[in-house]
mmCIF file of C-alpha atoms in Angstrom:
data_model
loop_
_atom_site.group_PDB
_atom_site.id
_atom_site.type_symbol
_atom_site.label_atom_id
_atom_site.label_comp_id
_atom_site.label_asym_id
_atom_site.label_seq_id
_atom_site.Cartn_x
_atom_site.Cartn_y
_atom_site.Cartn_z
ATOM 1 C CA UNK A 1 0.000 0.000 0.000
ATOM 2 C CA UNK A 2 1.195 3.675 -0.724
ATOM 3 C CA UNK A 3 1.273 6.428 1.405
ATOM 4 C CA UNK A 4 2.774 9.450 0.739
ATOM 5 C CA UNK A 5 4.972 7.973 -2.037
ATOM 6 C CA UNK A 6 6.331 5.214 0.261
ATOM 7 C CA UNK A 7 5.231 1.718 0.397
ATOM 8 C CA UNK A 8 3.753 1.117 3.750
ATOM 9 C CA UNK A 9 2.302 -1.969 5.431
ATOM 10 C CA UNK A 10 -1.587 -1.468 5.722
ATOM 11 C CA UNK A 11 -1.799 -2.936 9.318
ATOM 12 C CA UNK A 12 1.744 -0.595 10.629
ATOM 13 C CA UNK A 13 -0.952 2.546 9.339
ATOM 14 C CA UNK A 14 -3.502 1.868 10.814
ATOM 15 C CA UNK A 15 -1.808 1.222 13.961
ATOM 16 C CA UNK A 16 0.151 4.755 14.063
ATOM 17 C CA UNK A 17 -2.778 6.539 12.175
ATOM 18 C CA UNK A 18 -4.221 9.097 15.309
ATOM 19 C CA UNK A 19 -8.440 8.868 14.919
ATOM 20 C CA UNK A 20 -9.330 12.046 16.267
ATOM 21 C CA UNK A 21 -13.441 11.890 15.580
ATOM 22 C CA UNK A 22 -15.541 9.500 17.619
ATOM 23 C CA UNK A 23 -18.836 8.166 17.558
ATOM 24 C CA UNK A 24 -21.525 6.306 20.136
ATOM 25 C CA UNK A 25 -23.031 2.951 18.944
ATOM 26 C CA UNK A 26 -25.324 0.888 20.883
ATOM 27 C CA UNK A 27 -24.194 -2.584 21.045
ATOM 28 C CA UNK A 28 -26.409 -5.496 22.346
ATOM 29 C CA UNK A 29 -24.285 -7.492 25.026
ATOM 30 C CA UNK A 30 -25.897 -10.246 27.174
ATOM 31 C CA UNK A 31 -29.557 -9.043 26.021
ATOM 32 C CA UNK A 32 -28.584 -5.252 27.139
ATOM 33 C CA UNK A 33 -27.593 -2.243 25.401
ATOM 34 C CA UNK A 34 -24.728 -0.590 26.122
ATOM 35 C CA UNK A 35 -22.944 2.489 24.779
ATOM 36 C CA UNK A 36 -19.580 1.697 22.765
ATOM 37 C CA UNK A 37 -17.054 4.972 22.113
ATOM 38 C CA UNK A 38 -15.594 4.338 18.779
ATOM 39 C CA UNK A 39 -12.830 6.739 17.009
ATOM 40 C CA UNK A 40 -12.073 6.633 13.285
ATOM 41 C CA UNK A 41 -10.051 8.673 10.912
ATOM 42 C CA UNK A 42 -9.108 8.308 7.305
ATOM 43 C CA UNK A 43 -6.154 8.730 4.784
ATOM 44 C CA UNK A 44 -5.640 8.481 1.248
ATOM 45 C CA UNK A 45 -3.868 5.852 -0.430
ATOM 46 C CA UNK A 46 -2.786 4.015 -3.620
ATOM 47 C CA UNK A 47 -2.230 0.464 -4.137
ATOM 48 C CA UNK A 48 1.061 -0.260 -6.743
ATOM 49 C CA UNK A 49 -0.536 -1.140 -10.693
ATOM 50 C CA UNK A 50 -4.080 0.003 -9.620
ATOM 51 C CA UNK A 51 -4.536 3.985 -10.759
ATOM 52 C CA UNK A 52 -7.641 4.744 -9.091
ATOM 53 C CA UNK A 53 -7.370 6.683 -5.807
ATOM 54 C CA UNK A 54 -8.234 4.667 -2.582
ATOM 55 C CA UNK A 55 -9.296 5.778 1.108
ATOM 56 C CA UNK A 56 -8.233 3.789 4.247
ATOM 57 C CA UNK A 57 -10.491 4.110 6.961
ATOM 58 C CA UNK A 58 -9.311 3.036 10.387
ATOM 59 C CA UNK A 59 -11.973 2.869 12.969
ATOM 60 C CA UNK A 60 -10.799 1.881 16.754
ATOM 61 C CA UNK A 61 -13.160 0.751 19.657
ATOM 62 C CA UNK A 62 -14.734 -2.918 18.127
ATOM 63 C CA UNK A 63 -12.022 -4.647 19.580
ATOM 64 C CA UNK A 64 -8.342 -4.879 20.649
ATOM 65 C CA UNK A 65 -7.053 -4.413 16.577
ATOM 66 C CA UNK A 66 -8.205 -1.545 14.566
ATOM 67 C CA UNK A 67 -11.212 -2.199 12.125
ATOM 68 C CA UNK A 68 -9.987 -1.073 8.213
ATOM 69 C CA UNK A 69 -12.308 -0.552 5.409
ATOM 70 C CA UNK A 70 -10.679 0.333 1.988
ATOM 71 C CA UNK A 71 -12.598 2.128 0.008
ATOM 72 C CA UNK A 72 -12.816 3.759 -3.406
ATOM 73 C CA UNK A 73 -15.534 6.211 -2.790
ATOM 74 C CA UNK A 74 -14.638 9.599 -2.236
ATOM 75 C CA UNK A 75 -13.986 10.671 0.947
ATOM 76 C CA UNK A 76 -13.222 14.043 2.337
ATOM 77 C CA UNK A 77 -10.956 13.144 5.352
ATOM 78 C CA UNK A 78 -11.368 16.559 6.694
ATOM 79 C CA UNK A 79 -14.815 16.181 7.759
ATOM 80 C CA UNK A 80 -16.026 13.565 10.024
ATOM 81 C CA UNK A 81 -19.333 13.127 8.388
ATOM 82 C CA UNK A 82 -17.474 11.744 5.221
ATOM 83 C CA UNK A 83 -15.405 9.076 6.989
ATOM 84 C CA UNK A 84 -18.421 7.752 8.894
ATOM 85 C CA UNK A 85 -20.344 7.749 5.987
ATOM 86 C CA UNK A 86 -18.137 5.197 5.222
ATOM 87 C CA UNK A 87 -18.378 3.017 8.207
ATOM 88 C CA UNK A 88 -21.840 3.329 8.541
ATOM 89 C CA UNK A 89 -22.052 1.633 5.124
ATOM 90 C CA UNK A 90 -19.916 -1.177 6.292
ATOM 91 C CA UNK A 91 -21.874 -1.450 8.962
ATOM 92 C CA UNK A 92 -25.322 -1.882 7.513
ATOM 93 C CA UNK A 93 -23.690 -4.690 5.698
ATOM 94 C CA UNK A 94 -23.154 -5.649 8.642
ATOM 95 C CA UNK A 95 -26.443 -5.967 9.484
ATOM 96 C CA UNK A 96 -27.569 -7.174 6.844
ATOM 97 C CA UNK A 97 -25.330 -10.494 7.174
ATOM 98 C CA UNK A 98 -25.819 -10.854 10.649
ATOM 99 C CA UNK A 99 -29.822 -11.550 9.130
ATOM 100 C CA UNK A 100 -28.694 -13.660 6.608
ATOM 101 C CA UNK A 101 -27.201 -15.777 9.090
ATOM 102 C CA UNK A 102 -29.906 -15.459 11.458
ATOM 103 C CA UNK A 103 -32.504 -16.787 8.956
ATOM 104 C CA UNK A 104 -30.480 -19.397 7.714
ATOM 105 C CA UNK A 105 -29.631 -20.839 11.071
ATOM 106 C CA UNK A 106 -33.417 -20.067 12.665
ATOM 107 C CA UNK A 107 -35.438 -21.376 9.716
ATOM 108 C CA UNK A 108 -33.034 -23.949 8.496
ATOM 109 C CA UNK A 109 -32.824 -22.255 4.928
ATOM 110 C CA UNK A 110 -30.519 -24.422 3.683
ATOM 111 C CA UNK A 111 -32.168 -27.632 5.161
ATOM 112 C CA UNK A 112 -35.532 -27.416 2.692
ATOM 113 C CA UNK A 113 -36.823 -30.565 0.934
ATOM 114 C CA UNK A 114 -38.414 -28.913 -2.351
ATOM 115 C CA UNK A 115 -36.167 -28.667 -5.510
ATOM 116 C CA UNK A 116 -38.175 -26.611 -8.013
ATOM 117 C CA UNK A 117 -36.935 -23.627 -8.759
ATOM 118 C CA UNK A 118 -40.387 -22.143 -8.118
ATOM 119 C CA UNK A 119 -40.862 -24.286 -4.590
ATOM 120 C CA UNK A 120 -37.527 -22.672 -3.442
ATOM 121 C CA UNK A 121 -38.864 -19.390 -4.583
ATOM 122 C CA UNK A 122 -42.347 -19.782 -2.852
ATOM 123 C CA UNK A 123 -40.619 -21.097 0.362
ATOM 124 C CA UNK A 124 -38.018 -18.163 0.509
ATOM 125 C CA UNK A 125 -40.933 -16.089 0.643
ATOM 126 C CA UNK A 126 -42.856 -17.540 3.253
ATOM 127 C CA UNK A 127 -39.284 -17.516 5.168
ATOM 128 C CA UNK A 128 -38.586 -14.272 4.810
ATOM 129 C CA UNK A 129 -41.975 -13.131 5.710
ATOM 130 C CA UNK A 130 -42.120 -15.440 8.956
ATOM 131 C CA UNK A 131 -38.648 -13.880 9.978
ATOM 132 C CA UNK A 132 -39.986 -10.183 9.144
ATOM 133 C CA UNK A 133 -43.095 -11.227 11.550
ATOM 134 C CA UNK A 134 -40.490 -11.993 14.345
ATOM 135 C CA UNK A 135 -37.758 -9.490 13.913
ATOM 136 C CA UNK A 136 -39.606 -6.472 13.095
ATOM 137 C CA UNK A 137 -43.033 -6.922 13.444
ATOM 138 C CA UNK A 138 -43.769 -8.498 16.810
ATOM 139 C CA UNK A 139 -40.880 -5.757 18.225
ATOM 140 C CA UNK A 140 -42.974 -2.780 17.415
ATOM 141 C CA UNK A 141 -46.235 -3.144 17.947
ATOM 142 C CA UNK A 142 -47.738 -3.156 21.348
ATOM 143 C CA UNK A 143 -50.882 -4.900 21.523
ATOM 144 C CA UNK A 144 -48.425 -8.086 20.228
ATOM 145 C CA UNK A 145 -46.286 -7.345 23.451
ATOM 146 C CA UNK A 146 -47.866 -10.253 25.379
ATOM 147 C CA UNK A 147 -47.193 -12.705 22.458
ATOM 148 C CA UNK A 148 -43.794 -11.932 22.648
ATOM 149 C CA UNK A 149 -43.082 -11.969 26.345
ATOM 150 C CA UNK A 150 -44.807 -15.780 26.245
ATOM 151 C CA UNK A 151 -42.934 -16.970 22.921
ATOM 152 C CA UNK A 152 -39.454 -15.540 24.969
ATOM 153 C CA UNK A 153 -40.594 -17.105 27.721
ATOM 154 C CA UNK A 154 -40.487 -20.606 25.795
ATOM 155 C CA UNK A 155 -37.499 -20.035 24.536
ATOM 156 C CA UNK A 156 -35.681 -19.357 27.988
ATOM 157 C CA UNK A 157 -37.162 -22.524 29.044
ATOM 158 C CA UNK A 158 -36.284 -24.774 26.276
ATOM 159 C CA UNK A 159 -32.635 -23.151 25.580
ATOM 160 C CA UNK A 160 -31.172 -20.453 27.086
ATOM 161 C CA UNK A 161 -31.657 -16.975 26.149
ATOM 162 C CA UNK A 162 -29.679 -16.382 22.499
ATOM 163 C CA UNK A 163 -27.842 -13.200 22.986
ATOM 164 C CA UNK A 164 -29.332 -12.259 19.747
ATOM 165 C CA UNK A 165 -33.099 -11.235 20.697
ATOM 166 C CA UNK A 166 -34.371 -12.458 17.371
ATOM 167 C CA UNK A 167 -32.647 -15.767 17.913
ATOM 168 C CA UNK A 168 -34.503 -16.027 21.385
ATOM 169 C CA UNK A 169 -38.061 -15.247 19.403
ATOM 170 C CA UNK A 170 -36.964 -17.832 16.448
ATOM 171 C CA UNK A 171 -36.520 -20.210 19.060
ATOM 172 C CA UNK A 172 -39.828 -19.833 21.132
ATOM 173 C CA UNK A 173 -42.115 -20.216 17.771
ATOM 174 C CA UNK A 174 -40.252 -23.561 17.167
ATOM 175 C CA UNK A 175 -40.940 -25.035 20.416
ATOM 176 C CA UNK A 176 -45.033 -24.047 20.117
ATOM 177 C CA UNK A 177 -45.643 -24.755 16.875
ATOM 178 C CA UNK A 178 -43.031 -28.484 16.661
ATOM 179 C CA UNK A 179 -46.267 -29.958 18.795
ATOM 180 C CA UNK A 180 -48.547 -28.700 15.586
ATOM 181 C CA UNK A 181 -48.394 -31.922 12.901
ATOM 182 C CA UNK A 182 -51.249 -30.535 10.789
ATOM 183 C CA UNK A 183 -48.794 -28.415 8.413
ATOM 184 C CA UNK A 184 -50.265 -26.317 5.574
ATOM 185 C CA UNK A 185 -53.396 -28.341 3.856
ATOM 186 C CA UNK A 186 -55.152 -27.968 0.862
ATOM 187 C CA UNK A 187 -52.887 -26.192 -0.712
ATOM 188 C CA UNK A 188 -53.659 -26.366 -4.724
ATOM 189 C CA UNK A 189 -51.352 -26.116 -7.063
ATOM 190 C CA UNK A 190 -52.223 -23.693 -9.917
ATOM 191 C CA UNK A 191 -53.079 -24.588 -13.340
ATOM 192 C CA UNK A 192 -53.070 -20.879 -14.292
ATOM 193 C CA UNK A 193 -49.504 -19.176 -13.586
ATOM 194 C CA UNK A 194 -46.769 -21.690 -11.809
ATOM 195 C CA UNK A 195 -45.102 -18.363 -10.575
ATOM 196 C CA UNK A 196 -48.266 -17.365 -8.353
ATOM 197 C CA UNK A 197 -48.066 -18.144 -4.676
ATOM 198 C CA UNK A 198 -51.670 -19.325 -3.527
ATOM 199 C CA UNK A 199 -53.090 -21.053 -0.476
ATOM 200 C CA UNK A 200 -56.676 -22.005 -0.035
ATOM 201 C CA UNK A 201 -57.547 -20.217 3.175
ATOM 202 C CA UNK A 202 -61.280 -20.382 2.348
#
């Protein structure tokens, strides 16, 4: 990596690079939130054959090594709102495979016994819908707040509380619906459009 016009090692920069600007994240430890000081700071750099100018941004406070993020979107490393652009970027994708991981370890995602492209399809949906229920749904509104203090109830009991609160809600909707061996009936398959969903509810 260059710096300056001098080769540097990335790791040796980041370690002697001073990250004046700091930030407060809430982190979820043990099932509470907690405030976490992070600093970050950000310098330009090159890397030898590749022309395009590249940003290292150095971010301290996630654990005992600095976090780096190379990036080649402009970044104007005089103004803190630029840099954390850039980490808050990284971390919303983050985020988002933190879920990925969540639904494929809660729902079993990888452990389904259709093969058709459109079964997968239809069954990713149903997924994804189940885990927005749980995640997002069942979290904000209120008159659902009793359903979710019994279904993390059943989960303590059965498990442990996750230290992910959507793991401990995955979890309790396992253990009351495994008793349930009626599954989905009557479900008809179309004759009009394969690529249409549809359940007989009436």
């Amino acid at each position: 990596m260059i710096h300056r016009g001098k080769v540097k090692n990335c790791y040796e920069l980041a370690r002697c690079l001073p990250t004046p600007h700091e930030a407060i994240l809430v982190i979820y430890e043990g099932g509470k939130e907690k405030n976490r000081t992070v600093s970050y700071n950000a310098v330009p750099v090159w890397l030898s054959g590749y022309m395009h100018p590249l940003y290292l941004v150095v971010v301290r406070g996630f654990g005992r090594e600095p976090m780096m993020l190379l990036t080649s979107c402009k970044v104007a490393i005089h103004k803190k709102e630029s840099i954390w652009r850039i980490v808050e970027v990284y971390l919303t994708r983050w985020k988002c495979d933190e879920s990925y991981r969540y639904i494929k370890q809660c729902y079993n995602l990888e452990d389904i016994r259709v093969r058709s492209y459109v079964g997968i399809r239809n069954m990713v949906v149903l997924l994804l819908a189940v885990s927005y229920f749980a995640a997002v749904y069942l979290g904000q509104n209120l008159r659902l707040k009793l359903l979710v203090e019994r279904i993390f109830l059943v989960s303590k009991r059965f498990f442990g509380v996750p230290s992910f609160f959507n793991y401990a809600i995955a979890d309790g909707i396992y253990n009351l619906l495994f008793p349930d061996k009626t599954a989905l009936g009557q479900i008809k398959k179309s004759t009009i459009d394969d690529f249409q969903l549809s359940f007989d509810f009436g």
